[in-house]
Short mmCIF file of C-alpha atoms in Angstrom, two decimals:
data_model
loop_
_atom_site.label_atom_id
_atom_site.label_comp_id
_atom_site.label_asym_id
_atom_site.label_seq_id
_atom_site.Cartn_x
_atom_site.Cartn_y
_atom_site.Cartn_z
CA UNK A 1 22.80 15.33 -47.66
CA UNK A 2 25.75 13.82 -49.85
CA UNK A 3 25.36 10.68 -51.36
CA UNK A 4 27.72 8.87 -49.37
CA UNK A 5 25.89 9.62 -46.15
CA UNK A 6 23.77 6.94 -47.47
CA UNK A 7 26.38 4.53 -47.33
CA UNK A 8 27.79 5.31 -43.59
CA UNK A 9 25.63 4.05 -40.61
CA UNK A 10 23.75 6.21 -39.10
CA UNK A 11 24.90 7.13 -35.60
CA UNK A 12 23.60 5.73 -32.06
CA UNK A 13 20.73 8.22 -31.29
CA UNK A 14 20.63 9.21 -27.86
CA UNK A 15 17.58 6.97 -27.18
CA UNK A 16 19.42 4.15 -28.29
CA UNK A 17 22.25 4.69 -26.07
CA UNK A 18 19.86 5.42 -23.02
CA UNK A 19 18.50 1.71 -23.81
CA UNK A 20 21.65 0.26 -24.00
CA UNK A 21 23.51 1.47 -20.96
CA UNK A 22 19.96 0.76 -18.80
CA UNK A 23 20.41 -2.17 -19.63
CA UNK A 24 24.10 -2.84 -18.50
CA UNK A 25 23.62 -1.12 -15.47
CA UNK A 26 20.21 -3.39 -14.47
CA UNK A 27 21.95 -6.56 -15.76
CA UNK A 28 24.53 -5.61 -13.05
CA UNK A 29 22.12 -4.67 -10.33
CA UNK A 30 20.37 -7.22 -11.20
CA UNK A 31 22.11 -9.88 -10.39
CA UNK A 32 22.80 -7.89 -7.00
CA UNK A 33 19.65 -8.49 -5.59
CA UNK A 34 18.24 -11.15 -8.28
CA UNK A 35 18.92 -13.87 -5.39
CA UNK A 36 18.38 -14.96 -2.13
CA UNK A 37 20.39 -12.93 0.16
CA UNK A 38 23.17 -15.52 0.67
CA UNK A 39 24.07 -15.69 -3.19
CA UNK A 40 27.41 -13.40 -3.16
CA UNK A 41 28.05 -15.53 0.51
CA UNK A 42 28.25 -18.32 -1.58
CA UNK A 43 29.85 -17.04 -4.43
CA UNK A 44 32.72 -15.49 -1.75
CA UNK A 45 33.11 -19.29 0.08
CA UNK A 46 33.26 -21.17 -3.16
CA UNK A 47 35.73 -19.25 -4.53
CA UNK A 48 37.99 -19.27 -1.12
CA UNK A 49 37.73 -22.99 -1.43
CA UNK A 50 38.44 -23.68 -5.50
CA UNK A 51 41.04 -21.01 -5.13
CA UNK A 52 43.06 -22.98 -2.44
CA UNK A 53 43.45 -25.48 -4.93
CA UNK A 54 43.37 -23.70 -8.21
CA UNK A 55 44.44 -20.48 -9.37
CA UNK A 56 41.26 -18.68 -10.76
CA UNK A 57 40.38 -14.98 -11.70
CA UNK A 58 38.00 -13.69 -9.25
CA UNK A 59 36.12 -12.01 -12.44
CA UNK A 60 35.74 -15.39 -14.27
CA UNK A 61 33.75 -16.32 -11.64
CA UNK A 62 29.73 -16.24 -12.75
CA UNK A 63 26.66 -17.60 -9.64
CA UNK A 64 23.27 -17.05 -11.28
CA UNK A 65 20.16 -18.17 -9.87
CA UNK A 66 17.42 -18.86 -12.52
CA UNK A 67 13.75 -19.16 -11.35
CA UNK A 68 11.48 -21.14 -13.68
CA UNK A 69 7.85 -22.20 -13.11
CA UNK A 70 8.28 -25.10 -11.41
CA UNK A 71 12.13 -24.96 -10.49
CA UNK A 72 15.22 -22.68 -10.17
CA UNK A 73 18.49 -23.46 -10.97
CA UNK A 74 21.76 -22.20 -8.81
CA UNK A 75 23.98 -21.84 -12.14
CA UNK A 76 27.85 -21.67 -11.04
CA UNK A 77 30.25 -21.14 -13.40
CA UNK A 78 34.17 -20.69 -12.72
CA UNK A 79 36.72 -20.41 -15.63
CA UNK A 80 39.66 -21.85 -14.55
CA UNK A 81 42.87 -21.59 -16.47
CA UNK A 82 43.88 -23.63 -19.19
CA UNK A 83 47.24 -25.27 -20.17
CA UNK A 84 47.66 -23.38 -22.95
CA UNK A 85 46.54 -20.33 -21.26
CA UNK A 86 49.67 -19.95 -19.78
CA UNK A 87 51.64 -19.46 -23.36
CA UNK A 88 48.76 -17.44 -24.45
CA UNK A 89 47.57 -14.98 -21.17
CA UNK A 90 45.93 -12.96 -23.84
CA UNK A 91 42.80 -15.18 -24.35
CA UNK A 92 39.74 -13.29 -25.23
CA UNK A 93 37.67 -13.12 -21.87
CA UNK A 94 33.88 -12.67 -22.54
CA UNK A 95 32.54 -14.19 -19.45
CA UNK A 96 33.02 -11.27 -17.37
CA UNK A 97 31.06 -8.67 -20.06
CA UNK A 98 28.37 -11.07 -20.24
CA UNK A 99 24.88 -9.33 -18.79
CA UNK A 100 24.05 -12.42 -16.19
CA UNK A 101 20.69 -12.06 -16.33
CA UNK A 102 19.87 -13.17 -19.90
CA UNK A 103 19.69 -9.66 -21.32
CA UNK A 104 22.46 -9.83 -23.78
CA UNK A 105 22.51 -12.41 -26.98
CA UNK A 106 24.38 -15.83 -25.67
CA UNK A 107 27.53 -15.71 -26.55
CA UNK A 108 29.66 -18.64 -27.96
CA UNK A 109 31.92 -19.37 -24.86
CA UNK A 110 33.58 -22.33 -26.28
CA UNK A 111 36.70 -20.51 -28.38
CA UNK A 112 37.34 -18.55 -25.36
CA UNK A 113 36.72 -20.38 -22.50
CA UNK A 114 40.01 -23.00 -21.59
CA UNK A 115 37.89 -25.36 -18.96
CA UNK A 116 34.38 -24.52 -17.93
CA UNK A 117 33.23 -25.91 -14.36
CA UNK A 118 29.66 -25.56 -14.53
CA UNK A 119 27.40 -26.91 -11.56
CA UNK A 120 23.62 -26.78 -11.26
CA UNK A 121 21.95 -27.46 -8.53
CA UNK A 122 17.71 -27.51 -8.32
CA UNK A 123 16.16 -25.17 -5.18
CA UNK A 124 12.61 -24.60 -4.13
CA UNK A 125 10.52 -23.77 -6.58
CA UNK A 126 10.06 -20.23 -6.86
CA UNK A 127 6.92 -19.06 -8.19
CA UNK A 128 8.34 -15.11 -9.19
CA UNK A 129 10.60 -14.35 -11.87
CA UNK A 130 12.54 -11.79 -10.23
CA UNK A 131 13.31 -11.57 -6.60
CA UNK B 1 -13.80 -6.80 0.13
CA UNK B 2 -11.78 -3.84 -1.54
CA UNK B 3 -8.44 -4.12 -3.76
CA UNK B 4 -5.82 -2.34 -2.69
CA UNK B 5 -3.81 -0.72 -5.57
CA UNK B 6 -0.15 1.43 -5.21
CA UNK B 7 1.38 3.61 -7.47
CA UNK B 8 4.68 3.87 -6.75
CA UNK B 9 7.88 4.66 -8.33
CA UNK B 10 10.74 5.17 -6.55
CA UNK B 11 11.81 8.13 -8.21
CA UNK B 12 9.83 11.42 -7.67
CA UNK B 13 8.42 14.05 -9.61
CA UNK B 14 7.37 11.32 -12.79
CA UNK B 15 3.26 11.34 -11.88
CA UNK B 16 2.57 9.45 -8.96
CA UNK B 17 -0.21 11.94 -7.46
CA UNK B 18 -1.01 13.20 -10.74
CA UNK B 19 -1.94 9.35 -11.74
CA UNK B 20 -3.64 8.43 -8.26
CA UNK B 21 -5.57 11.26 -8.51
CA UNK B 22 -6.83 10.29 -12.27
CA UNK B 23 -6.96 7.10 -11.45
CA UNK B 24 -8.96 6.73 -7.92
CA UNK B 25 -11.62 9.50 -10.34
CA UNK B 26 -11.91 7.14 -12.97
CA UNK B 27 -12.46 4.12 -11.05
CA UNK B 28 -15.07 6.30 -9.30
CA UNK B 29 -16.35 7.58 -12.53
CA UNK B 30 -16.72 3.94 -13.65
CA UNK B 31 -19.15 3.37 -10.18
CA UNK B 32 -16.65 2.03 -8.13
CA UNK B 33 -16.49 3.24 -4.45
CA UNK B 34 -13.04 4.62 -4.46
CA UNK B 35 -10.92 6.12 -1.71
CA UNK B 36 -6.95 6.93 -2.36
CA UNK B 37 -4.95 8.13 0.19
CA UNK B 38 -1.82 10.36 0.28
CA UNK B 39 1.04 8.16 1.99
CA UNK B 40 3.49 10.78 1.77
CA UNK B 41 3.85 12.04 5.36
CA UNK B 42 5.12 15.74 5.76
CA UNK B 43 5.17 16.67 2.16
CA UNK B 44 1.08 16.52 1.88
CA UNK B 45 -0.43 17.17 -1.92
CA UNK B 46 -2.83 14.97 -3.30
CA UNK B 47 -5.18 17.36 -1.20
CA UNK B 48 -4.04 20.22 -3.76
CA UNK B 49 -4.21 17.81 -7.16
CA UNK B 50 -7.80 17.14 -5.55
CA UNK B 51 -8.67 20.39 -5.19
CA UNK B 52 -9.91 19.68 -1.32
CA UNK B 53 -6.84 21.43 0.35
CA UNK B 54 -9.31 23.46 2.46
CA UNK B 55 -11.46 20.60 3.75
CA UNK B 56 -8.76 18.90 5.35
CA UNK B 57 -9.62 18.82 9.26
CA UNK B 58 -8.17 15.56 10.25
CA UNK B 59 -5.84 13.43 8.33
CA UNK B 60 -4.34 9.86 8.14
CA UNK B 61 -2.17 10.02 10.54
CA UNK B 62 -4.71 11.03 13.20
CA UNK B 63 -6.80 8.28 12.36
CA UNK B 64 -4.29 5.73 12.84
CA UNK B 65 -3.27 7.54 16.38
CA UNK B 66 -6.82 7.32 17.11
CA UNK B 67 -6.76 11.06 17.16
CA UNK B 68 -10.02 11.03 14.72
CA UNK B 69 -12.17 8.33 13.32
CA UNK B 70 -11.93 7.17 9.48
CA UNK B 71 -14.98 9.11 8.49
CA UNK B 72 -13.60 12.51 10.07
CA UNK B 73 -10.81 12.63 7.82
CA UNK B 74 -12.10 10.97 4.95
CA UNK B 75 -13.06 13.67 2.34
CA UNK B 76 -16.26 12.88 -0.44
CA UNK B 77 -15.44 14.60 -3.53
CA UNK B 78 -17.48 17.25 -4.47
CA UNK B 79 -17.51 16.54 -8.33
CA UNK B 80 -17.65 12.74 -8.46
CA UNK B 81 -19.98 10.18 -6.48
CA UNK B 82 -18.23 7.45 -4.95
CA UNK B 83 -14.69 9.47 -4.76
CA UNK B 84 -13.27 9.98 -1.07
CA UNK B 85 -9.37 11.53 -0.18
CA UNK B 86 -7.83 10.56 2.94
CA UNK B 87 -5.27 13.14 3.43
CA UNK B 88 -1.90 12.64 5.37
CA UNK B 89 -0.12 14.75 7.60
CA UNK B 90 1.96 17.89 6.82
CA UNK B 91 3.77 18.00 10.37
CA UNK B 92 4.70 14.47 11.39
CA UNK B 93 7.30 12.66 9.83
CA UNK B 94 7.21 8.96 8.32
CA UNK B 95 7.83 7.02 11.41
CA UNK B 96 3.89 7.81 12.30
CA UNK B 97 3.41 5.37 9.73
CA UNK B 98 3.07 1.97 11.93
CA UNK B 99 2.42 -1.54 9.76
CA UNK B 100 -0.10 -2.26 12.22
CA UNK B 101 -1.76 1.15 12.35
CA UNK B 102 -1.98 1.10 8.28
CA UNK B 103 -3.15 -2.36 8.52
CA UNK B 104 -6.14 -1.82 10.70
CA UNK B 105 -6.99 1.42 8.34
CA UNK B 106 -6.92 -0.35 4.91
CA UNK B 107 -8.77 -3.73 6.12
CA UNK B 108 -11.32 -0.60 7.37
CA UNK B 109 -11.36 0.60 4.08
CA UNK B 110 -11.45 -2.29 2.50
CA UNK B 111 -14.79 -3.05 3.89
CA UNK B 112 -16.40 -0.07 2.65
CA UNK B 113 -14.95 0.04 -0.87
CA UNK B 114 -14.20 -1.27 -3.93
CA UNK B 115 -10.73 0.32 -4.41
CA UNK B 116 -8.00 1.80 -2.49
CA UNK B 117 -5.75 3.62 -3.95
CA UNK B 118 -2.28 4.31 -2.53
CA UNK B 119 -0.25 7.47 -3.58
CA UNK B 120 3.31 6.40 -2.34
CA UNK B 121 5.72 8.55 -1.78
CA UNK B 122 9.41 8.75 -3.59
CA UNK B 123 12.19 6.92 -2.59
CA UNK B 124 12.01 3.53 -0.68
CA UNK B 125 12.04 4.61 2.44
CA UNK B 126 9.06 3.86 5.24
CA UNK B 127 6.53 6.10 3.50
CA UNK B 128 7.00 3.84 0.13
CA UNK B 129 7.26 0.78 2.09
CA UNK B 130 4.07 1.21 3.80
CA UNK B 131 2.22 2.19 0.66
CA UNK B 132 3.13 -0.80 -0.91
CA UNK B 133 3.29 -3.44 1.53
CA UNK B 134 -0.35 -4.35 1.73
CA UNK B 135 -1.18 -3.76 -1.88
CA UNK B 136 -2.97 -6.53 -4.56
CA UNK B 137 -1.79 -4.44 -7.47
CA UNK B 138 1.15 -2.30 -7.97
CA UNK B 139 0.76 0.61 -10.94
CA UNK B 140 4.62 1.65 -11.52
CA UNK B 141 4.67 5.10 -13.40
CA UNK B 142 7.75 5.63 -15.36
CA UNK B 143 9.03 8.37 -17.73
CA UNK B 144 10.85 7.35 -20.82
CA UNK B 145 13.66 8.76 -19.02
CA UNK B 146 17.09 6.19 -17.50
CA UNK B 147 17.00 7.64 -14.06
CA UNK B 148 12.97 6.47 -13.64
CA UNK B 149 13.53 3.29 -15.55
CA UNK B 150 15.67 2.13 -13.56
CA UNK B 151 14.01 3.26 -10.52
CA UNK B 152 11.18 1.93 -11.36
CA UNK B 153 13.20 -1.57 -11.34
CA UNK B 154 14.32 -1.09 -8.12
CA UNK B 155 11.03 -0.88 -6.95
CA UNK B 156 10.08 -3.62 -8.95
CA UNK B 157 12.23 -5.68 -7.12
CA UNK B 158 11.01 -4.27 -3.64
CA UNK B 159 7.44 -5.44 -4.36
CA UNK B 160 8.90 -8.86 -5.13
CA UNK B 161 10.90 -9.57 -1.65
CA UNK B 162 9.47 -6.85 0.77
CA UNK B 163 5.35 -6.71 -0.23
CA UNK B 164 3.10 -8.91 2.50
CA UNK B 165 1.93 -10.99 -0.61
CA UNK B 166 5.58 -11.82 -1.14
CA UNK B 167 6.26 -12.46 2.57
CA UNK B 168 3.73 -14.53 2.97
CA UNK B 169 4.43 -16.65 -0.07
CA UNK B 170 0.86 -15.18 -1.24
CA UNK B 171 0.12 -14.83 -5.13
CA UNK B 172 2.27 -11.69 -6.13
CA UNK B 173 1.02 -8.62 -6.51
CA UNK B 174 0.42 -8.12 -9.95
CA UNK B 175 2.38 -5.39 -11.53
CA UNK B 176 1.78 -2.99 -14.29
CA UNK B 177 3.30 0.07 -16.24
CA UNK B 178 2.14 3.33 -16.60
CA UNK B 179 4.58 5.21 -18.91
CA UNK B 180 3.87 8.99 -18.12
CA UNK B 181 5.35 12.05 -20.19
CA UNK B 182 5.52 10.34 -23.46
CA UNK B 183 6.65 12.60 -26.40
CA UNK B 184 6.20 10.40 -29.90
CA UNK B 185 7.94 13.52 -31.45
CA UNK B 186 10.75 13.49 -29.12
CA UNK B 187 10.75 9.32 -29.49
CA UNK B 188 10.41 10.16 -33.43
CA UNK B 189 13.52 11.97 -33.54
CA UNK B 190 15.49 9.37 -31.62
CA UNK B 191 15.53 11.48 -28.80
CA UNK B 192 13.53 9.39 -25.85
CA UNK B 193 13.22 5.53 -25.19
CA UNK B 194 10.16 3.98 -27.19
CA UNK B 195 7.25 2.29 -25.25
CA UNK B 196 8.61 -0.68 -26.45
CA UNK B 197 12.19 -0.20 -25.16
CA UNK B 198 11.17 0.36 -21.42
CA UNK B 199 8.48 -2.68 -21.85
CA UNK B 200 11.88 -4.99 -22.98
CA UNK B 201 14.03 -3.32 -19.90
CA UNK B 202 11.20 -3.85 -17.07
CA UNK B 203 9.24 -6.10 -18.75
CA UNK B 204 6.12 -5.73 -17.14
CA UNK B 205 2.58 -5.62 -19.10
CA UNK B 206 1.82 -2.03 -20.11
CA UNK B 207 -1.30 -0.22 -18.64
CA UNK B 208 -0.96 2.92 -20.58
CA UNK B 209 0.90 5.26 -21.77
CA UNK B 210 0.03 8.98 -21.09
CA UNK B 211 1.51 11.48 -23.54
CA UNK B 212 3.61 14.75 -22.16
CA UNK B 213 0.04 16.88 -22.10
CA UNK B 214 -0.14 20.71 -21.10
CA UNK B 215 -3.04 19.72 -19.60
CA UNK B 216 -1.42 17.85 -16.54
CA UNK B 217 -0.46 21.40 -15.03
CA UNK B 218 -3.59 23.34 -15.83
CA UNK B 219 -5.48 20.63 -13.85
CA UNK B 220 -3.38 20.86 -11.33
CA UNK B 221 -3.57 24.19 -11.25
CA UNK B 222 -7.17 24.17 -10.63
CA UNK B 223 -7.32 20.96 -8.32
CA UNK B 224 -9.15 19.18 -10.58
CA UNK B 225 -7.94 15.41 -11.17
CA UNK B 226 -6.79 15.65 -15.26
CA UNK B 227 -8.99 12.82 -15.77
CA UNK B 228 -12.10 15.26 -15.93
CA UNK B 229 -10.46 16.97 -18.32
CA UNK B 230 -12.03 14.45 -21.44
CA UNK B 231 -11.15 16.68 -23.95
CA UNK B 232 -7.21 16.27 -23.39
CA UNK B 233 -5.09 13.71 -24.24
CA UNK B 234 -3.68 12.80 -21.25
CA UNK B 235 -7.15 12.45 -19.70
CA UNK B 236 -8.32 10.45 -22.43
CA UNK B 237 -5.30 8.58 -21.97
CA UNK B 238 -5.91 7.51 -18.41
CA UNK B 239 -9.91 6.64 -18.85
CA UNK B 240 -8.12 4.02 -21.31
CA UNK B 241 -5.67 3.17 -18.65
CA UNK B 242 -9.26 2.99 -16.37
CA UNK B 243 -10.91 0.41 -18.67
CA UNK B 244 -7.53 -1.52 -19.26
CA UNK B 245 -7.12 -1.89 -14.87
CA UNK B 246 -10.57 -2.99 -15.19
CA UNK B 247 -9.74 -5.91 -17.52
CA UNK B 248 -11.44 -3.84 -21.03
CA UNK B 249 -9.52 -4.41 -24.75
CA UNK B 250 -8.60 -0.75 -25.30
CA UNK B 251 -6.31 0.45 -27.80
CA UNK B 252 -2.94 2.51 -27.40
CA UNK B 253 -3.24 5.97 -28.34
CA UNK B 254 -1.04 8.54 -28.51
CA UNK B 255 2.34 6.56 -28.64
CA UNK B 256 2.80 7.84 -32.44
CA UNK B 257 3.04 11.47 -33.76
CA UNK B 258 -0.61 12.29 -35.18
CA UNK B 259 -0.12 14.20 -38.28
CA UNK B 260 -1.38 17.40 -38.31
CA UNK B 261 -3.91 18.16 -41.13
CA UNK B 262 -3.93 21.58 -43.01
CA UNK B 263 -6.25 23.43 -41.43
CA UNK B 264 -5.04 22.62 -37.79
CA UNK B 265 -1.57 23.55 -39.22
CA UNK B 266 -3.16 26.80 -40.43
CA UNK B 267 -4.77 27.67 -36.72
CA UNK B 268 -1.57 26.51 -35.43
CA UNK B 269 -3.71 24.93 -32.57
CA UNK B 270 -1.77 22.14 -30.17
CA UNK B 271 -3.46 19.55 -28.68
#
């Protein structure tokens, strides 16, 4: 072992990289069935309406439902495009790599993000975390 | 009134009979009137990890035909008091499984004992489905391994939306892990996901964790449950996971690599 192998980091074991893409895959799957069954309806229909009046990227496009103890929250988030988004098309777009479920550290969306839309809207209860 | 438990999966060939078979003995071991039935239709084993392949007259699927009653095909364990096997079919396929036919033969069972215990099939097809529906407490068995993790979280979710208790808006069927084939040497090197890593990804409370143990196969090469087998890890291992289920304070063993003193080194003797 040379001395500078001290100073390099050490590489991603395998076990580390098993951890990592499980948990992009379940983020995404996820979010698949996390919801009631009407959740990528609704996602679909609200973008066919904001996108009748706005031009949006269908990837910018974020419905989470949260459940809490007492609560949920329907969490809708669109990016829509920014004025100075159209002299700059290369803005940094994080939204989309974002794990929806919470598993990944919250990111600072302000830099990035032009305009954020966000709505939330209270359902039932729901006693479960998952669904 | 008996509690009906389920180990289940999804994915196939991490433990599932293996662990109902341990796990219905040492509930029975602890004096609990135990029964655990084999829900996997056609592909018929628990009778083999039980060691009561040659007993088996009439079978689950009879009973809920009304081909045979309950006590016809339910098989008392020769080694432990209190231990009975309900064996399934090897012919018939998975539609013989009805909702109402399983129904009326767990609230039978449940009568007569303390615990049912459900050896589900892989995938989540009917056979699954049926072994989990009616459950009160789901036992997911997972390998440090990504395929079975996230399996297992599939069928996590399944218990959430498609279990009676979560049709009928009851209290949800409690859910806990059993992490089988653990290696700490393989974890040690970096090599497999920690205990710790899979309790972050499914995060469910942990029930045990039962090391990678030669003496899974020799028990199952004798029919003998590996929970008689006291002096091996993975049988200690699951009386733990026994007295956790049963609401005890035990401690983890066997997640960490036990150093080996000199003079097992010199005898060269593995656990």
């Amino acid at each position: 072992m040379s001395i500078f192998s001290f100073f390099r980091s050490a590489p991603k074991t395998s076990a580390v990289q098993a951890k990592e893409r499980l948990q992009i895959v379940m983020a995404h799957e996820r979010v698949g069935r996390s919801g009631p069954d009407y959740l990528p309806m609704l996602q679909q229909e609200l973008l066919a309406v904001i996108a009748k009046y706005v031009d949006i990227d269908a990837n910018k496009v974020e419905v989470k439902l949260d459940r809490g103890g007492d609560c949920s929250t329907l969490e809708v988030n669109i990016e829509l495009p920014g004025r100075d988004q159209i002299k700059a098309p290369a803005a940094k777009d994080s939204t989309p790599s974002k794990p929806a479920n919470g598993l990944g550290k919250d990111e600072d969306d302000d830099k990035a993000t032009p305009i954020k839309s966000a709505a939330s809207v209270l359902t039932n209860g729901g006693v479960s975390k998952r669904r | 009134m008996g509690k009906i438990i389920v180990m289940t999966s999804g994915k196939g060939g991490v433990g599932k009979t293996t662990s109902s078979a341990a796990f219905a003995t040492g509930l029975a071991l602890r004096g609990f009137k135990t029964v655990v039935i084999d829900f996997d239709v056609g592909l018929r084993n628990l009778d083999l990890v039980m060691g009561c392949e040659r007993r088996v007259v009439f079978d689950f699927i009879n009973v809920i035909n009304g081909e045979a009653k309950l006590n016809q095909a339910l098989i008392k364990d020769k080694r432990v008091d209190n231990l009975y096997i309900l064996p399934t079919s090897q012919t018939r396929d998975k539609d013989a499984l009805t909702k109402e036919g399983v129904e009326r033969i767990l609230n039978e069972l449940c009568k007569e004992f303390d615990y049912i215990v459900c050896d589900s099939p892989a995938g989540i097809e009917r056979g699954a489905l049926m072994s989990l529906y009616f459950a009160d407490h789901a036992i997911i068995v997972t390998n440090p391994e990504v395929s079975s993790v996230r399996d297992s979280d599939r069928i996590l979710g399944v218990l959430n939306s498609k279990s009676r208790r979560a049709e009928q808006g009851m209290e949800p069927v409690t859910q806990q892990l059993l992490l089988t084939r653990y290696d700490p040497e393989r974890v040690e090197k970096g090599e497999m996901l920690k205990v710790d890593d899979v309790l972050e990804i499914l995060a469910i409370p942990l029930l045990g964790v039962i090391p990678e143990s030669q003496a899974v196969l020799r028990a199952s090469n004798i029919g003998m449950p590996v929970i008689l087998d006291e002096n091996s890890n993975a049988g200690q291992a699951y009386l733990d996971a026994v007295g956790r289920f049963l609401g005890e304070d035990v401690e983890h063993r066997f997640t960490t690599v036990q150093k080996k003193g000199l003079f097992s080194r010199l005898l060269r003797r593995s656990a």
